[in-house]
mmCIF file of C-alpha atoms and ligand atoms in Angstrom:
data_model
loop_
_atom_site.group_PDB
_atom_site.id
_atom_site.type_symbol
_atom_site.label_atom_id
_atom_site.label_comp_id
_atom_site.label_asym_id
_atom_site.label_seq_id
_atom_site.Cartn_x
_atom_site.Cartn_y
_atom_site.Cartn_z
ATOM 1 C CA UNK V 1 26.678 13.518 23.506
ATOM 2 C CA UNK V 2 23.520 14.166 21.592
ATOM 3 C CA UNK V 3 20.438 12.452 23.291
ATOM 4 C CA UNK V 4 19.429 10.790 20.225
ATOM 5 C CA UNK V 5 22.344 8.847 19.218
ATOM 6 C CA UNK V 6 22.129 7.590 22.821
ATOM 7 C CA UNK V 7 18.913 5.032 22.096
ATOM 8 C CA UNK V 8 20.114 1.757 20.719
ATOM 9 C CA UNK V 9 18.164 1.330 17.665
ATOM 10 C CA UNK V 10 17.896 -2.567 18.049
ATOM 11 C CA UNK V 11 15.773 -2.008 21.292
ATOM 12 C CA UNK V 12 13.562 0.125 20.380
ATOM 13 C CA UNK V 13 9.714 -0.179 21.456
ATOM 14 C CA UNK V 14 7.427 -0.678 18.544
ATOM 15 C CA UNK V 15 4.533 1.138 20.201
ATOM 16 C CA UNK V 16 4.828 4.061 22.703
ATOM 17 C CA UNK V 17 1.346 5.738 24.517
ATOM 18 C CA UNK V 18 1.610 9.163 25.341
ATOM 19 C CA UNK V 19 -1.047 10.578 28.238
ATOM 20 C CA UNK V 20 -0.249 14.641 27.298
ATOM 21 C CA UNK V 21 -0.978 16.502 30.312
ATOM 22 C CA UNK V 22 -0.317 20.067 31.337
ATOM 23 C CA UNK V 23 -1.634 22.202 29.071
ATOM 24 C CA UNK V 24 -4.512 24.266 31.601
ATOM 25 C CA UNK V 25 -1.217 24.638 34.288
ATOM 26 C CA UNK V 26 1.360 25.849 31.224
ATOM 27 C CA UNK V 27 -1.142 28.693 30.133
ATOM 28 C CA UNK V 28 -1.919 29.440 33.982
ATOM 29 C CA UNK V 29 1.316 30.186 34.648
ATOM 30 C CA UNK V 30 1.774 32.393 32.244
ATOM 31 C CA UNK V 31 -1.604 34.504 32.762
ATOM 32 C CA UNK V 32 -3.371 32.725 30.180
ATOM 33 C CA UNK V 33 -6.668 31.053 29.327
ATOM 34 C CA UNK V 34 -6.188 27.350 29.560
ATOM 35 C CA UNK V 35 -6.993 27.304 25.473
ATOM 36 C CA UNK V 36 -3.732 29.013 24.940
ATOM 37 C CA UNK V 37 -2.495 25.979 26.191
ATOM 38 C CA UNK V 38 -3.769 23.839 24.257
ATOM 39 C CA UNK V 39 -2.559 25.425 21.123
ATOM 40 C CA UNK V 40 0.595 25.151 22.104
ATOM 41 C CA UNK V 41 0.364 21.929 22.509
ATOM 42 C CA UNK V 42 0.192 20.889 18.853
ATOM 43 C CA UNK V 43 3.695 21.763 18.633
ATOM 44 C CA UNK V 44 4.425 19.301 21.051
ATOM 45 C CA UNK V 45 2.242 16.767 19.305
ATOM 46 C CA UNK V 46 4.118 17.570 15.501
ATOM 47 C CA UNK V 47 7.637 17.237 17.764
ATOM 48 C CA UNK V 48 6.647 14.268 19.118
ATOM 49 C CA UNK V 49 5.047 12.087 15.893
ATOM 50 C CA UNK V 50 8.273 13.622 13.576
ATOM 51 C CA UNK V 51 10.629 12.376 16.240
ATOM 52 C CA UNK V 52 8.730 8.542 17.091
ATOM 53 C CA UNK V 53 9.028 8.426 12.818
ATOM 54 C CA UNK V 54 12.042 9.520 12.336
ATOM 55 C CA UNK V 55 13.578 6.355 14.731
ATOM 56 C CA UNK V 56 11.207 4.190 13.505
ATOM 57 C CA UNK V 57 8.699 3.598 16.414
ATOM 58 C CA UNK V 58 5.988 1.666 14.525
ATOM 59 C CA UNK V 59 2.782 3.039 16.712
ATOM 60 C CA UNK V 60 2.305 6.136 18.623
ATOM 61 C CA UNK V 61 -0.774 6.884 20.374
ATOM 62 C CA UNK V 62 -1.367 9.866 22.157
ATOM 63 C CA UNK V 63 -4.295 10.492 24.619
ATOM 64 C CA UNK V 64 -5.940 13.497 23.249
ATOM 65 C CA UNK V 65 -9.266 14.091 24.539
ATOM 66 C CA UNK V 66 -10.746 11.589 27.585
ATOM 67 C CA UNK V 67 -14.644 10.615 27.594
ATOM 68 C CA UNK V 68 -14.257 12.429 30.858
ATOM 69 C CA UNK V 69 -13.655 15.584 29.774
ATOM 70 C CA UNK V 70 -16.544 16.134 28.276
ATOM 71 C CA UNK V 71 -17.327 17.451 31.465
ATOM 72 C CA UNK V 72 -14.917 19.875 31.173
ATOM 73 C CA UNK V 73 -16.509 23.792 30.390
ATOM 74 C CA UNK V 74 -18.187 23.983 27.313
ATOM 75 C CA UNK V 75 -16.193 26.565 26.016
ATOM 76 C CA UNK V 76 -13.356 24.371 27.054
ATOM 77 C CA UNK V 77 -14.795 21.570 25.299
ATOM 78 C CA UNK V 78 -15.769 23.919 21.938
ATOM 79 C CA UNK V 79 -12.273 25.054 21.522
ATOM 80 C CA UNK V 80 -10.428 21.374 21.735
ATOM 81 C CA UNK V 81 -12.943 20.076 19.206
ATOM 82 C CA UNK V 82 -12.032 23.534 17.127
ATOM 83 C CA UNK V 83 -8.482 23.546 17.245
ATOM 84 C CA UNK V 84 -8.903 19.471 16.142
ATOM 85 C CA UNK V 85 -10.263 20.501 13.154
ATOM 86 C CA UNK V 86 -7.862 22.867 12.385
ATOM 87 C CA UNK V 87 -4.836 20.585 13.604
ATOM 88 C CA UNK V 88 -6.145 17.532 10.999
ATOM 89 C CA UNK V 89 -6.679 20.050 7.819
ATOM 90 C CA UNK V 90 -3.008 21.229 8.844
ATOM 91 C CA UNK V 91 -1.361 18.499 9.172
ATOM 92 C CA UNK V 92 -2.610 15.916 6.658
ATOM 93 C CA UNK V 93 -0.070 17.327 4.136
ATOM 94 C CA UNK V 94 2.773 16.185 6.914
ATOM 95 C CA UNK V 95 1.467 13.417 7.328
ATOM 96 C CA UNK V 96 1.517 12.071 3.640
ATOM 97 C CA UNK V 97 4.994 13.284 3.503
ATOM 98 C CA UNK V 98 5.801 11.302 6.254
ATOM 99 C CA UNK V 99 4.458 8.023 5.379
ATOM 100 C CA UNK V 100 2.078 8.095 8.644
ATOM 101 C CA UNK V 101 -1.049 6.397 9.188
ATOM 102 C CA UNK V 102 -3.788 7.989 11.173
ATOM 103 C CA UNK V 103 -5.953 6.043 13.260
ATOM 104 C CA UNK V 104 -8.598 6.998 16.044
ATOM 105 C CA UNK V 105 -9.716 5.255 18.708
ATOM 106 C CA UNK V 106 -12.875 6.023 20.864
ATOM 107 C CA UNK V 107 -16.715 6.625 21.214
ATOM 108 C CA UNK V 108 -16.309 9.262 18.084
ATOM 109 C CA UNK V 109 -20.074 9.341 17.982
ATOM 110 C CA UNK V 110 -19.731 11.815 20.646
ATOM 111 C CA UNK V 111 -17.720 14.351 18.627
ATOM 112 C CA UNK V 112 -19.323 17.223 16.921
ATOM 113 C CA UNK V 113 -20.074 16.375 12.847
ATOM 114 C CA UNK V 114 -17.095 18.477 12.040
ATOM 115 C CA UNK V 115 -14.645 17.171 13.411
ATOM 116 C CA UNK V 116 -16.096 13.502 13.070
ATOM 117 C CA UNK V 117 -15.501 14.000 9.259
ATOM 118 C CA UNK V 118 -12.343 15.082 9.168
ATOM 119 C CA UNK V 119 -10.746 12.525 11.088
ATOM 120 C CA UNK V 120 -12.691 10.048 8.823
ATOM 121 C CA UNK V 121 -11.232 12.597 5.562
ATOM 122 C CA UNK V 122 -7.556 12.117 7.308
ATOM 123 C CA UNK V 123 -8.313 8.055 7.834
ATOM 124 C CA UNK V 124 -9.169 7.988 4.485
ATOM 125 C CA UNK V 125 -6.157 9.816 2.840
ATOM 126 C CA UNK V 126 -3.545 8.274 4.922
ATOM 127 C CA UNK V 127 -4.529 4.776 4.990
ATOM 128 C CA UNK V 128 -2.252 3.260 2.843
ATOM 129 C CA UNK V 129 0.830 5.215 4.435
ATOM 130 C CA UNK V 130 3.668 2.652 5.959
ATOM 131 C CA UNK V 131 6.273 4.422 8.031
ATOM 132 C CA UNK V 132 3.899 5.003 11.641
ATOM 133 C CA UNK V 133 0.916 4.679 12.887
ATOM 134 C CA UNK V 134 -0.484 7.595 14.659
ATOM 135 C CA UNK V 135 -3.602 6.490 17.217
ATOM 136 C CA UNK V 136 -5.392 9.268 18.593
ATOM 137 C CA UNK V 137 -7.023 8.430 21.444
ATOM 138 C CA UNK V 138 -10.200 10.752 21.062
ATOM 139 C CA UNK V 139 -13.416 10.645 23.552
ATOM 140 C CA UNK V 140 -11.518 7.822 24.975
ATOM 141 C CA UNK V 141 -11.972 5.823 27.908
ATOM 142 C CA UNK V 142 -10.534 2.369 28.815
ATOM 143 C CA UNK V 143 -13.391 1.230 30.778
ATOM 144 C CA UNK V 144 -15.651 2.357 27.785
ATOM 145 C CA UNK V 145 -13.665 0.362 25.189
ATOM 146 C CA UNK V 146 -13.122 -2.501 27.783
ATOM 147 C CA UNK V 147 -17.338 -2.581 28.094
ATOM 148 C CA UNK V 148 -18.238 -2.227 24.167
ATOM 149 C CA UNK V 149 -15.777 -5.629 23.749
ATOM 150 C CA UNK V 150 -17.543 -7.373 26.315
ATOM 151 C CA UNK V 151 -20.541 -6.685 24.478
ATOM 152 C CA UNK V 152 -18.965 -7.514 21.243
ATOM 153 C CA UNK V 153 -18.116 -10.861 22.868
ATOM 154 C CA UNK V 154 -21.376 -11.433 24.816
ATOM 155 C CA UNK V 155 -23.370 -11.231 21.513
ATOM 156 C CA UNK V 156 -21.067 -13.072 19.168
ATOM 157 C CA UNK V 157 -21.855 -16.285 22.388
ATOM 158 C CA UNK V 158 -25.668 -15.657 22.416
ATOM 159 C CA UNK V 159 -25.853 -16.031 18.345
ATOM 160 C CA UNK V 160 -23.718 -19.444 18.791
ATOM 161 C CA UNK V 161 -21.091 -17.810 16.667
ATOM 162 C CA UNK V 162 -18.270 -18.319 20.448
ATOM 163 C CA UNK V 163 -18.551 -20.874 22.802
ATOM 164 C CA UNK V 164 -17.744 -19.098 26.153
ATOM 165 C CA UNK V 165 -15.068 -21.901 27.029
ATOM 166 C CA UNK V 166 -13.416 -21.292 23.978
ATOM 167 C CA UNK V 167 -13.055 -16.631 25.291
ATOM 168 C CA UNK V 168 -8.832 -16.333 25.365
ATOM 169 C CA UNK V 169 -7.247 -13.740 26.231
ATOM 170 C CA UNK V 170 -6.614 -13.055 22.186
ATOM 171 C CA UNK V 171 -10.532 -12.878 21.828
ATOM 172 C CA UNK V 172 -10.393 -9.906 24.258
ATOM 173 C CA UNK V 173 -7.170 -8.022 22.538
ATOM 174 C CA UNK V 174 -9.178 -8.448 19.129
ATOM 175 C CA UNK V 175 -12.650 -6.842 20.318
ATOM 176 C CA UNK V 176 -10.682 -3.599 21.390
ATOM 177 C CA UNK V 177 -10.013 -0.600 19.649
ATOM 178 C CA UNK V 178 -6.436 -1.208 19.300
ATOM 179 C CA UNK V 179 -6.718 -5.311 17.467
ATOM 180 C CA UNK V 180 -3.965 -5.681 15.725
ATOM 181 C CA UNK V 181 -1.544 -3.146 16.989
ATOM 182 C CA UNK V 182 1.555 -4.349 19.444
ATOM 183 C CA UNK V 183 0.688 -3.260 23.076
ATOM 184 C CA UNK V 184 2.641 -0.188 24.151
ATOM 185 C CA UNK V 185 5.958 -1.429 25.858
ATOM 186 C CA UNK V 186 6.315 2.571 27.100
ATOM 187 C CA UNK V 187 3.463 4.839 28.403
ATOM 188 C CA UNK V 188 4.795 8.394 29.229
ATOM 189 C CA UNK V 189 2.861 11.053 31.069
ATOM 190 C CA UNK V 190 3.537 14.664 31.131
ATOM 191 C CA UNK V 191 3.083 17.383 34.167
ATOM 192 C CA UNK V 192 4.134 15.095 37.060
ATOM 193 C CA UNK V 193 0.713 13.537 37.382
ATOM 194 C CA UNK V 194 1.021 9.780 38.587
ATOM 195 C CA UNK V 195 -1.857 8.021 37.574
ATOM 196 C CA UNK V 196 -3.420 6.309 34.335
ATOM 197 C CA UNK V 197 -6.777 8.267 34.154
ATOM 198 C CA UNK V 198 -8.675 5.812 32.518
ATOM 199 C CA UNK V 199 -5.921 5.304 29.417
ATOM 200 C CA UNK V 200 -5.966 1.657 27.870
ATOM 201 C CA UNK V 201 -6.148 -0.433 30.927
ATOM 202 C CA UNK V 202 -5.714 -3.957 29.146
ATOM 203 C CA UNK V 203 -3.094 -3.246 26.160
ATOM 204 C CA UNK V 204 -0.611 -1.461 29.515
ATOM 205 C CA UNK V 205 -0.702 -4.227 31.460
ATOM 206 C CA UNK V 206 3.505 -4.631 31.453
ATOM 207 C CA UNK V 207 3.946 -1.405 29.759
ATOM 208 C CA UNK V 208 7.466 0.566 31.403
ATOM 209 C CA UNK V 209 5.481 3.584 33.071
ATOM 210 C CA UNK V 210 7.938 6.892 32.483
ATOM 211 C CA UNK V 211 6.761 10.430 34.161
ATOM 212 C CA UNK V 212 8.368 13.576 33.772
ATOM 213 C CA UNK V 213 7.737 16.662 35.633
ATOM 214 C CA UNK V 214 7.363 18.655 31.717
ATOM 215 C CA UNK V 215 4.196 19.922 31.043
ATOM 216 C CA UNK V 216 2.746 19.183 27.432
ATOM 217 C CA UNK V 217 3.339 21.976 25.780
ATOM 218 C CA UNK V 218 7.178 21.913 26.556
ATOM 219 C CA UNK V 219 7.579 18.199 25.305
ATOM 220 C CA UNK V 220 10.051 18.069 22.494
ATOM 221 C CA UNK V 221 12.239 15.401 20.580
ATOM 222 C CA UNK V 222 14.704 15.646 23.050
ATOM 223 C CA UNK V 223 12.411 14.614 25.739
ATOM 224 C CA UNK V 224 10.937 11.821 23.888
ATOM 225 C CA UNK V 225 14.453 10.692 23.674
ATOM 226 C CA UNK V 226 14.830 10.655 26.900
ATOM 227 C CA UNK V 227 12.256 8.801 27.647
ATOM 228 C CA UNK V 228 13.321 5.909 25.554
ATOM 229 C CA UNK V 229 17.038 5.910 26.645
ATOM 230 C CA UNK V 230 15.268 5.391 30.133
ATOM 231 C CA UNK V 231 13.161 2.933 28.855
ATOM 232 C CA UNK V 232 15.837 0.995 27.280
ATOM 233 C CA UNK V 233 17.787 1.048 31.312
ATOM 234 C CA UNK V 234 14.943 -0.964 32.065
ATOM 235 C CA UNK V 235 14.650 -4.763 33.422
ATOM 236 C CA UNK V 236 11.400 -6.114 31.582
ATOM 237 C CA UNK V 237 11.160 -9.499 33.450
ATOM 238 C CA UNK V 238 7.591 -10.409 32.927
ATOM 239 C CA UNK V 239 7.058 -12.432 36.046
ATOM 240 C CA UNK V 240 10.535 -14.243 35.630
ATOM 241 C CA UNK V 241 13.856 -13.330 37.529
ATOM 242 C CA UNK V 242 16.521 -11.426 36.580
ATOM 243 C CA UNK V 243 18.937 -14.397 35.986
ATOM 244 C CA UNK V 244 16.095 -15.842 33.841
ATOM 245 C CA UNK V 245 16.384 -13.607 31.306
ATOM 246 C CA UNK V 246 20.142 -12.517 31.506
ATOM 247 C CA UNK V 247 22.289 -14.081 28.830
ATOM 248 C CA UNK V 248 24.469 -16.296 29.861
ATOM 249 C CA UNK V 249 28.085 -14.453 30.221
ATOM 250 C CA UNK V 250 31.222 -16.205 31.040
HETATM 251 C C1 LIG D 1 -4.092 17.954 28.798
HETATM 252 O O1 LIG D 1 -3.890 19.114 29.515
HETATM 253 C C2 LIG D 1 -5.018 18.134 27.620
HETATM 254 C C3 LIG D 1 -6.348 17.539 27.777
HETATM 255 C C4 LIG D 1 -6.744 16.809 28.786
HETATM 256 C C5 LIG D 1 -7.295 17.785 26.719
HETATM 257 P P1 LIG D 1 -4.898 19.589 30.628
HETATM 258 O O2 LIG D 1 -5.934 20.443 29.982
HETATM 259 O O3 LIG D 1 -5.407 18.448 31.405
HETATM 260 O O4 LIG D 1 -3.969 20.501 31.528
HETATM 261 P P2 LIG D 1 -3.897 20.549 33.117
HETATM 262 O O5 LIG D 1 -3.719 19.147 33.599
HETATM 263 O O6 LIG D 1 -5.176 21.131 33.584
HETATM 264 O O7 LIG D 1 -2.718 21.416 33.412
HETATM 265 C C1 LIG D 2 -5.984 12.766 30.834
HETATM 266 O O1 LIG D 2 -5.715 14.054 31.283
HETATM 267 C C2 LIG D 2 -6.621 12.837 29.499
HETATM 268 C C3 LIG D 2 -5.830 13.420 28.438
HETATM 269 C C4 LIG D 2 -4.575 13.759 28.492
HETATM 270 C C5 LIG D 2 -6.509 13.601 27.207
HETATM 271 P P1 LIG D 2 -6.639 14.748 32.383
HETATM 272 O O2 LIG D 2 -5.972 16.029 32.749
HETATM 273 O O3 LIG D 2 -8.026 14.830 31.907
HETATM 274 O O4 LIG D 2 -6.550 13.691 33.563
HETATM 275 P P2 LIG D 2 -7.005 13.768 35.096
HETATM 276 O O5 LIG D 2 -8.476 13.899 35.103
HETATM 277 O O6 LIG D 2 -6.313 14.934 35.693
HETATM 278 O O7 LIG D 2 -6.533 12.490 35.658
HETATM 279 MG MG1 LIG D 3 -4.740 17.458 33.048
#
């Protein structure tokens, strides 16, 4: 049966987090430069927004560049912000087409001028679009974002705008970069890495974790698919038990 017409439609997740990993080891084993890599990773990323659109997923966000790898080589580093660039100017045209949103979050002081503006140029264009929203998680770090709130919060208190007492858990939510958006009910990472390296710490808290052994620059629809239709096998008790949230069959 075709993968797609697998995923019940009326439990879908309205926001899914991609962590796209895998690129350096694709190229490597093919006797290539890690960049090579990465530039065949945008078709992974165009696979994966047209298929999240097409069934409706509300928010994507996809971890594209990590505050920590910055430290990566500078030519590294030079050719990511590059093929950014290049990936925006190309794909703003799709993205109109396809009703999608583009959003960023991050410390995007850090990118280089270039590429800063045409994100912002993309922003701009798209902001009105309905469909998806498409987060790019750029010079991101969890810890980062989790610190600039706590700031946010710490100064709204000392100008008497918050009384501490009154700090919810909503307060937090709001002062990150994702207010407003539904917290990711699926996180999938590529290239059999188990961990969360630093990728929104607060909004995963009872996310459904999914790994698969695929390294980014393999990923297609019928992967993402996959991922869902596993998702969707899934118990999501939320501190309750099982016969809690069963309906009641007899
Ligand atoms: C993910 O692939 C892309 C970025 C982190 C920018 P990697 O570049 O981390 O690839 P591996 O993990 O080294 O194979
Ligand atoms: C995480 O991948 C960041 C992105 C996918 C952008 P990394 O490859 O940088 O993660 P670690 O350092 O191996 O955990
Ligand atoms: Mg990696």
């Amino acid at each position: 049966m075709e993968k797609k017409s697998q995923i019940d439609r009326e439990k879908l997740p309205r926001h899914i987090a991609v962590i796209m990993d895998g690129n350096g080891r694709w190229a490597k084993r093919q006797g290539h430069a890690r960049v090579f890599g990465h530039k065949h990773g945008v078709t992974a990323v165009r696979e994966t927004v047209e298929a999240a659109a097409e069934l409706g997923i509300q928010y994507l966000t996809l971890y594209a560049f990590s505050t920590e790898n910055w430290n990566r080589p500078k030519l590294e580093v030079d050719a990511l912000m590059e093929l950014l660039v290049r990936t925006i100017k190309n794909e703003v045209k799709t993205l109109m087409k396809n009703d999608i949103r583009l959003a960023v979050i991050g410390k995007t002081d850090m990118l280089p001028d270039r590429s800063r503006n045409k994100l912002a140029e993309a922003m701009e264009a798209t902001k009105h679009n309905k469909r998806m929203t498409l987060v790019l998680a750029l010079s991101y770090s969890s810890k980062w974002e989790i610190t600039e709130a706590i700031r946010a919060i710490a100064a709204q208190a000392k100008d008497g705008k918050l009384d501490p007492a009154g700090i919810t858990e909503q307060t937090v939510t709001d002062a990150l970069g994702t207010k407003g958006m539904p917290d990711p009910e699926l996180m999938i990472r590529t290239s059999g890495e188990q961990r969360i390296s630093n990728f929104l710490l607060w909004q995963l808290a009872y996310a459904e974790l999914y790994f698969t052994e695929t390294l980014w620059p393999d990923f297609r629809k019928d992967d993402l698919y996959d991922a869902i239709i596993d998702y969707q096998q899934r118990e999501r008790r939320f501190g309750k038990t099982s016969e809690q949230i069963k309906p009641i069959t007899n």
